[in-house]
Amino acid sequence: MDFDLRLLRHARALGEELSFARAARTLRLTQPALSRSIQDLERRTGMKLFDRGNGRVEPTDLGRVFLAHARELLGRAEALDREVALLRGSGAGSLVVGSGTFPTVLFVAAAASSFLRTNPNVSMRVVNDNWVGLVNALRRREVDFIVAAIPADGEAADVVTRPLSLRQGRFLVRPGHPLLSRRKLALADVVAYPIISTSRLTSSIVDRVLQVRKDHEVKRPLVDVGCESTEMMRLIATATDHVLLTLLGANVDTIERGELVALPVTDPRIGATFGVMYLRAHTLPATAEELIASVIAADSASAKLERALASRLNGSRNVRAAQRPALR
């Protein structure tokens, strides 16, 4: 059957919002018009795509399968529209970029600002998610490229990766946290506490933390609290005994204000290398390459500042240790 992309977009919006009212606002339609579109699509497919009831909408089992294919088809169509506009060479058009939770605050926002100053006619949409969600969006062609933690070998063979800077993971806690009173602190002491971080850490980090927890008979899964908002992570860490697994560069102001304290524990296996990734079969237009150049430059500057902060924190810690009275 011939698919009407307009109807597929309506179904995608309803599948995301799970509400006719919210989806209609997103699409700038009246609610009755959206309802008629969904009824038309169900009539054409001969399938019930959504269950309605109690003010909430849920995709049926068949609807979930249909929506998965619809998203992929729409992603390809929208990618073609963007490429045609960009390949005209007018400097206009649009880009859709996926940005990981930590890259967003570390350097992608700065890169986008730099790019848009010299390309004011290019529209841009940034999709924020963890690396797993972004790789899946890339495969569905919903984004042109992504900036995220690089998956382990074999997890993304269909993706071209341009590595960026290696970032050391750090543990932050609130002032007065019980861990700060310990004379000696090991990784096992830290990860025994509940950890808050992005909901999808890389495989190497998960394996390392779970191994340490297992060795010390701590059997909780990782992460204990996961979200994709760095602000929410910080708020929870400042109000609880949860340990924030993060990057120094994403928390500079919070550390400078003394709202969170970096623990003197690091592990080379708890870190991530971010990268710019796009599908191997996809040729990026010149405008996307220009934005990637801005991302690479902003990452380098951010990594330099992060190393300087780490050095300063290590120096101040050594000063405090020298001033501490010796035990007798």
Short mmCIF file of C-alpha atoms in Angstrom, two decimals:
data_model
loop_
_atom_site.label_atom_id
_atom_site.label_comp_id
_atom_site.label_asym_id
_atom_site.label_seq_id
_atom_site.Cartn_x
_atom_site.Cartn_y
_atom_site.Cartn_z
CA MET A 1 0.00 0.00 0.00
CA ASP A 2 1.06 3.63 -0.51
CA PHE A 3 1.90 5.40 2.75
CA ASP A 4 1.04 9.03 3.30
CA LEU A 5 4.00 10.56 5.17
CA ARG A 6 1.68 13.12 6.71
CA LEU A 7 -0.36 10.37 8.37
CA LEU A 8 2.81 8.62 9.52
CA ARG A 9 3.99 11.84 11.15
CA HIS A 10 0.68 12.12 12.95
CA ALA A 11 0.95 8.54 14.21
CA ARG A 12 4.57 9.11 15.31
CA ALA A 13 3.58 12.18 17.31
CA LEU A 14 0.71 10.33 18.98
CA GLY A 15 3.02 7.42 19.80
CA GLU A 16 5.45 9.83 21.47
CA GLU A 17 2.94 11.99 23.34
CA LEU A 18 0.40 9.24 24.23
CA SER A 19 -2.26 11.94 24.22
CA PHE A 20 -4.39 13.31 21.39
CA ALA A 21 -4.37 16.76 22.97
CA ARG A 22 -0.57 16.97 23.38
CA ALA A 23 0.13 15.42 19.98
CA ALA A 24 -2.29 17.84 18.30
CA ARG A 25 -0.51 20.80 19.92
CA THR A 26 2.86 19.46 18.76
CA LEU A 27 1.56 19.08 15.21
CA ARG A 28 -0.36 22.37 15.33
CA LEU A 29 -3.58 20.57 14.48
CA THR A 30 -7.00 20.51 16.08
CA GLN A 31 -7.68 17.41 18.12
CA PRO A 32 -10.57 16.29 15.85
CA ALA A 33 -8.31 16.63 12.80
CA LEU A 34 -5.66 14.41 14.42
CA SER A 35 -8.30 11.88 15.42
CA ARG A 36 -9.53 11.72 11.81
CA SER A 37 -5.96 11.19 10.57
CA ILE A 38 -5.39 8.25 12.93
CA GLN A 39 -8.74 6.73 11.96
CA ASP A 40 -7.82 7.12 8.29
CA LEU A 41 -4.46 5.43 8.85
CA GLU A 42 -6.06 2.55 10.75
CA ARG A 43 -8.59 2.14 7.96
CA ARG A 44 -5.85 2.06 5.30
CA THR A 45 -3.72 -0.45 7.21
CA GLY A 46 -6.63 -2.55 8.38
CA MET A 47 -5.11 -2.57 11.88
CA LYS A 48 -5.99 -1.00 15.20
CA LEU A 49 -2.85 0.98 16.01
CA PHE A 50 -3.85 2.63 19.31
CA ASP A 51 -5.96 1.72 22.32
CA ARG A 52 -7.96 4.67 23.66
CA GLY A 53 -9.36 4.89 27.16
CA ASN A 54 -9.30 6.80 30.45
CA GLY A 55 -7.79 9.84 28.81
CA ARG A 56 -4.64 7.97 27.78
CA VAL A 57 -3.55 6.49 24.47
CA GLU A 58 -1.34 3.41 24.14
CA PRO A 59 -0.06 1.75 20.96
CA THR A 60 -1.36 -1.78 20.45
CA ASP A 61 1.16 -4.59 19.93
CA LEU A 62 0.67 -4.24 16.17
CA GLY A 63 0.84 -0.49 16.58
CA ARG A 64 4.29 -0.69 18.20
CA VAL A 65 5.62 -2.71 15.27
CA PHE A 66 4.02 -0.32 12.80
CA LEU A 67 5.42 2.75 14.59
CA ALA A 68 8.94 1.32 14.61
CA HIS A 69 8.86 0.98 10.82
CA ALA A 70 7.14 4.35 10.45
CA ARG A 71 9.89 6.10 12.42
CA GLU A 72 12.56 4.54 10.22
CA LEU A 73 10.73 5.49 7.04
CA LEU A 74 10.17 9.06 8.24
CA GLY A 75 13.78 9.33 9.33
CA ARG A 76 14.95 8.42 5.84
CA ALA A 77 12.51 10.83 4.19
CA GLU A 78 13.49 13.70 6.49
CA ALA A 79 17.20 12.94 6.01
CA LEU A 80 16.69 13.16 2.24
CA ASP A 81 14.94 16.52 2.61
CA ARG A 82 17.83 17.87 4.70
CA GLU A 83 20.51 16.60 2.33
CA VAL A 84 18.79 18.04 -0.75
CA ALA A 85 18.54 21.44 0.94
CA LEU A 86 22.15 21.37 2.10
CA LEU A 87 23.58 20.07 -1.17
CA ARG A 88 22.11 23.02 -3.04
CA GLY A 89 25.11 24.93 -1.71
CA SER A 90 23.09 27.89 -0.52
CA GLY A 91 24.29 27.63 3.08
CA ALA A 92 20.69 27.17 4.12
CA GLY A 93 18.92 24.00 5.16
CA SER A 94 18.71 22.08 8.40
CA LEU A 95 20.73 19.69 10.52
CA VAL A 96 19.59 17.24 13.17
CA VAL A 97 22.35 16.35 15.62
CA GLY A 98 22.32 13.82 18.43
CA SER A 99 24.22 14.87 21.55
CA GLY A 100 25.00 12.70 24.57
CA THR A 101 24.17 13.73 28.10
CA PHE A 102 27.68 14.81 29.05
CA PRO A 103 28.95 16.05 25.64
CA THR A 104 25.99 18.45 25.55
CA VAL A 105 27.18 20.42 28.57
CA LEU A 106 30.89 19.86 28.00
CA PHE A 107 31.34 21.14 24.45
CA VAL A 108 28.45 20.55 22.02
CA ALA A 109 26.57 23.68 23.11
CA ALA A 110 29.73 25.75 22.59
CA ALA A 111 30.34 24.11 19.21
CA ALA A 112 26.78 24.82 18.06
CA SER A 113 27.08 28.45 19.10
CA SER A 114 30.32 28.87 17.16
CA PHE A 115 28.85 27.18 14.08
CA LEU A 116 25.63 29.21 14.09
CA ARG A 117 27.50 32.52 14.31
CA THR A 118 28.89 31.85 10.83
CA ASN A 119 25.88 29.89 9.51
CA PRO A 120 22.84 31.85 10.71
CA ASN A 121 20.61 30.52 7.91
CA VAL A 122 21.03 26.87 8.87
CA SER A 123 18.33 25.59 11.20
CA MET A 124 19.41 23.01 13.75
CA ARG A 125 17.64 20.56 16.02
CA VAL A 126 19.60 18.85 18.78
CA VAL A 127 18.39 15.51 20.15
CA ASN A 128 19.67 14.85 23.69
CA ASP A 129 19.88 11.23 24.85
CA ASN A 130 22.30 8.60 26.12
CA TRP A 131 24.61 6.87 23.67
CA VAL A 132 22.36 3.84 23.20
CA GLY A 133 19.35 5.93 22.25
CA LEU A 134 21.44 8.07 19.93
CA VAL A 135 22.98 5.14 18.05
CA ASN A 136 19.48 3.75 17.53
CA ALA A 137 18.27 7.16 16.28
CA LEU A 138 21.24 7.25 13.90
CA ARG A 139 20.31 3.85 12.49
CA ARG A 140 16.74 5.04 11.99
CA ARG A 141 18.21 8.06 10.13
CA GLU A 142 16.49 10.44 12.51
CA VAL A 143 19.76 12.36 12.99
CA ASP A 144 22.57 13.31 10.63
CA PHE A 145 25.33 12.47 13.10
CA ILE A 146 25.77 12.03 16.84
CA VAL A 147 28.29 13.05 19.48
CA ALA A 148 28.39 10.49 22.27
CA ALA A 149 30.45 7.90 24.12
CA ILE A 150 31.97 5.47 21.63
CA PRO A 151 30.38 2.00 21.88
CA ALA A 152 32.57 -1.03 22.54
CA ASP A 153 34.06 -2.89 19.58
CA GLY A 154 31.40 -4.81 17.71
CA GLU A 155 28.48 -2.77 19.04
CA ALA A 156 28.37 -0.34 16.11
CA ALA A 157 30.14 -1.85 13.12
CA ASP A 158 27.83 0.06 10.78
CA VAL A 159 28.96 3.41 12.16
CA VAL A 160 31.95 5.58 11.23
CA THR A 161 33.60 7.02 14.35
CA ARG A 162 35.89 10.02 14.72
CA PRO A 163 37.29 9.79 18.27
CA LEU A 164 37.46 12.87 20.47
CA SER A 165 39.18 13.31 23.84
CA LEU A 166 39.40 10.64 26.51
CA ARG A 167 37.59 11.80 29.66
CA GLN A 168 38.30 10.50 33.16
CA GLY A 169 35.22 9.65 35.18
CA ARG A 170 35.06 11.26 38.62
CA PHE A 171 32.94 10.76 41.72
CA LEU A 172 31.34 13.81 43.35
CA VAL A 173 29.56 13.98 46.71
CA ARG A 174 27.91 16.62 48.86
CA PRO A 175 29.93 18.39 51.60
CA GLY A 176 29.58 16.39 54.80
CA HIS A 177 29.19 13.09 52.97
CA PRO A 178 30.39 10.12 55.12
CA LEU A 179 33.06 9.23 52.55
CA LEU A 180 34.83 12.55 53.13
CA SER A 181 35.63 11.64 56.74
CA ARG A 182 37.69 8.59 55.76
CA ARG A 183 41.48 8.80 55.91
CA LYS A 184 41.90 6.23 53.17
CA LEU A 185 39.42 5.81 50.38
CA ALA A 186 39.23 2.99 47.84
CA LEU A 187 37.03 2.50 44.80
CA ALA A 188 35.13 -0.22 46.66
CA ASP A 189 34.17 2.28 49.38
CA VAL A 190 32.81 4.69 46.79
CA VAL A 191 30.78 2.30 44.64
CA ALA A 192 29.23 0.70 47.72
CA TYR A 193 27.05 3.81 47.86
CA PRO A 194 24.16 4.33 45.40
CA ILE A 195 25.42 5.86 42.17
CA ILE A 196 23.62 8.44 40.07
CA SER A 197 24.68 9.00 36.46
CA THR A 198 23.47 8.77 32.89
CA SER A 199 21.08 5.85 32.53
CA ARG A 200 23.28 4.03 29.99
CA LEU A 201 26.94 3.92 30.90
CA THR A 202 29.42 2.31 28.53
CA SER A 203 30.04 -1.41 28.84
CA SER A 204 33.56 -0.97 30.22
CA ILE A 205 32.39 1.28 33.08
CA VAL A 206 29.51 -1.03 33.97
CA ASP A 207 31.79 -4.08 33.97
CA ARG A 208 34.37 -2.41 36.20
CA VAL A 209 31.95 -1.08 38.81
CA LEU A 210 29.92 -4.29 38.95
CA GLN A 211 33.11 -6.33 39.39
CA VAL A 212 34.21 -4.18 42.33
CA ARG A 213 30.75 -4.39 43.87
CA LYS A 214 30.68 -8.16 43.40
CA ASP A 215 34.08 -8.57 45.04
CA HIS A 216 32.74 -6.74 48.10
CA GLU A 217 29.33 -8.46 48.05
CA VAL A 218 27.40 -5.39 46.95
CA LYS A 219 24.77 -6.80 44.59
CA ARG A 220 22.85 -3.75 43.39
CA PRO A 221 22.63 -3.16 39.62
CA LEU A 222 24.18 -0.16 37.91
CA VAL A 223 23.15 2.60 37.79
CA ASP A 224 21.13 3.03 40.96
CA VAL A 225 19.59 6.27 39.70
CA GLY A 226 19.79 7.08 36.00
CA CYS A 227 18.67 10.18 34.14
CA GLU A 228 19.75 12.34 31.21
CA SER A 229 19.66 15.68 33.02
CA THR A 230 22.97 16.79 34.52
CA GLU A 231 21.10 19.36 36.59
CA MET A 232 18.87 16.68 38.11
CA MET A 233 21.94 14.55 38.85
CA ARG A 234 23.54 17.43 40.74
CA LEU A 235 20.39 18.25 42.71
CA ILE A 236 20.05 14.65 43.90
CA ALA A 237 23.74 14.41 44.78
CA THR A 238 23.64 17.62 46.85
CA ALA A 239 20.59 16.44 48.81
CA THR A 240 21.42 12.76 49.43
CA ASP A 241 24.31 10.39 50.05
CA HIS A 242 24.19 9.22 46.43
CA VAL A 243 27.54 9.45 44.64
CA LEU A 244 27.52 11.29 41.33
CA LEU A 245 29.54 9.55 38.60
CA THR A 246 30.29 12.30 36.13
CA LEU A 247 33.02 14.41 34.55
CA LEU A 248 34.73 17.38 36.16
CA GLY A 249 34.10 19.63 33.17
CA ALA A 250 30.35 19.13 33.45
CA ASN A 251 30.34 20.41 37.04
CA VAL A 252 32.87 23.24 37.16
CA ASP A 253 30.58 25.87 38.71
CA THR A 254 29.12 23.40 41.22
CA ILE A 255 32.61 22.42 42.38
CA GLU A 256 33.82 26.03 42.51
CA ARG A 257 30.84 26.97 44.71
CA GLY A 258 31.57 24.08 47.03
CA GLU A 259 28.19 22.44 46.45
CA LEU A 260 29.86 19.17 45.45
CA VAL A 261 33.28 17.77 46.28
CA ALA A 262 35.40 15.56 44.01
CA LEU A 263 36.57 12.39 45.75
CA PRO A 264 40.28 11.55 45.41
CA VAL A 265 39.54 8.22 43.73
CA THR A 266 39.96 7.53 40.02
CA ASP A 267 40.22 4.41 37.91
CA PRO A 268 41.48 4.41 34.30
CA ARG A 269 38.71 1.97 33.36
CA ILE A 270 36.04 4.39 34.55
CA GLY A 271 36.05 6.96 31.80
CA ALA A 272 34.87 7.45 28.27
CA THR A 273 36.11 8.50 24.89
CA PHE A 274 33.50 10.53 23.08
CA GLY A 275 33.26 10.52 19.34
CA VAL A 276 31.47 11.96 16.33
CA MET A 277 29.56 9.12 14.65
CA TYR A 278 27.55 8.75 11.46
CA LEU A 279 26.36 5.85 9.33
CA ARG A 280 29.01 4.24 7.16
CA ALA A 281 26.71 4.39 4.13
CA HIS A 282 25.96 8.08 4.67
CA THR A 283 27.98 10.90 3.07
CA LEU A 284 27.83 14.05 5.17
CA PRO A 285 27.18 17.39 3.43
CA ALA A 286 29.67 20.23 3.74
CA THR A 287 27.59 22.06 6.35
CA ALA A 288 27.61 19.02 8.64
CA GLU A 289 31.38 18.73 8.22
CA GLU A 290 31.73 22.36 9.26
CA LEU A 291 29.72 21.73 12.42
CA ILE A 292 31.85 18.65 13.17
CA ALA A 293 34.97 20.82 12.89
CA SER A 294 33.46 23.12 15.52
CA VAL A 295 32.70 20.11 17.72
CA ILE A 296 36.32 18.89 17.47
CA ALA A 297 37.69 22.33 18.38
CA ALA A 298 35.28 22.78 21.29
CA ASP A 299 36.06 19.29 22.62
CA SER A 300 39.79 20.03 22.60
CA ALA A 301 39.30 23.31 24.50
CA SER A 302 36.97 21.64 27.01
CA ALA A 303 39.36 18.75 27.63
CA LYS A 304 42.20 21.21 28.29
CA LEU A 305 40.12 23.08 30.88
CA GLU A 306 39.10 19.80 32.50
CA ARG A 307 42.72 18.69 32.86
CA ALA A 308 43.60 22.04 34.42
CA LEU A 309 40.75 21.69 36.93
CA ALA A 310 41.85 18.14 37.82
CA SER A 311 45.42 19.37 38.35
CA ARG A 312 44.22 22.22 40.55
CA LEU A 313 42.07 19.91 42.65
CA ASN A 314 44.94 17.47 43.08
CA GLY A 315 47.22 20.32 44.12
CA SER A 316 44.82 21.67 46.73
CA ARG A 317 44.31 18.16 48.09
CA ASN A 318 48.08 17.73 48.48
CA VAL A 319 48.27 21.05 50.35
CA ARG A 320 45.51 19.97 52.76
CA ALA A 321 47.26 16.63 53.31
CA ALA A 322 50.53 18.39 54.16
CA GLN A 323 48.77 20.64 56.65
CA ARG A 324 46.93 17.78 58.37
CA PRO A 325 48.35 16.94 61.84
CA ALA A 326 50.15 13.62 61.91
CA LEU A 327 48.52 10.79 63.81
CA ARG A 328 50.27 9.93 67.08
#
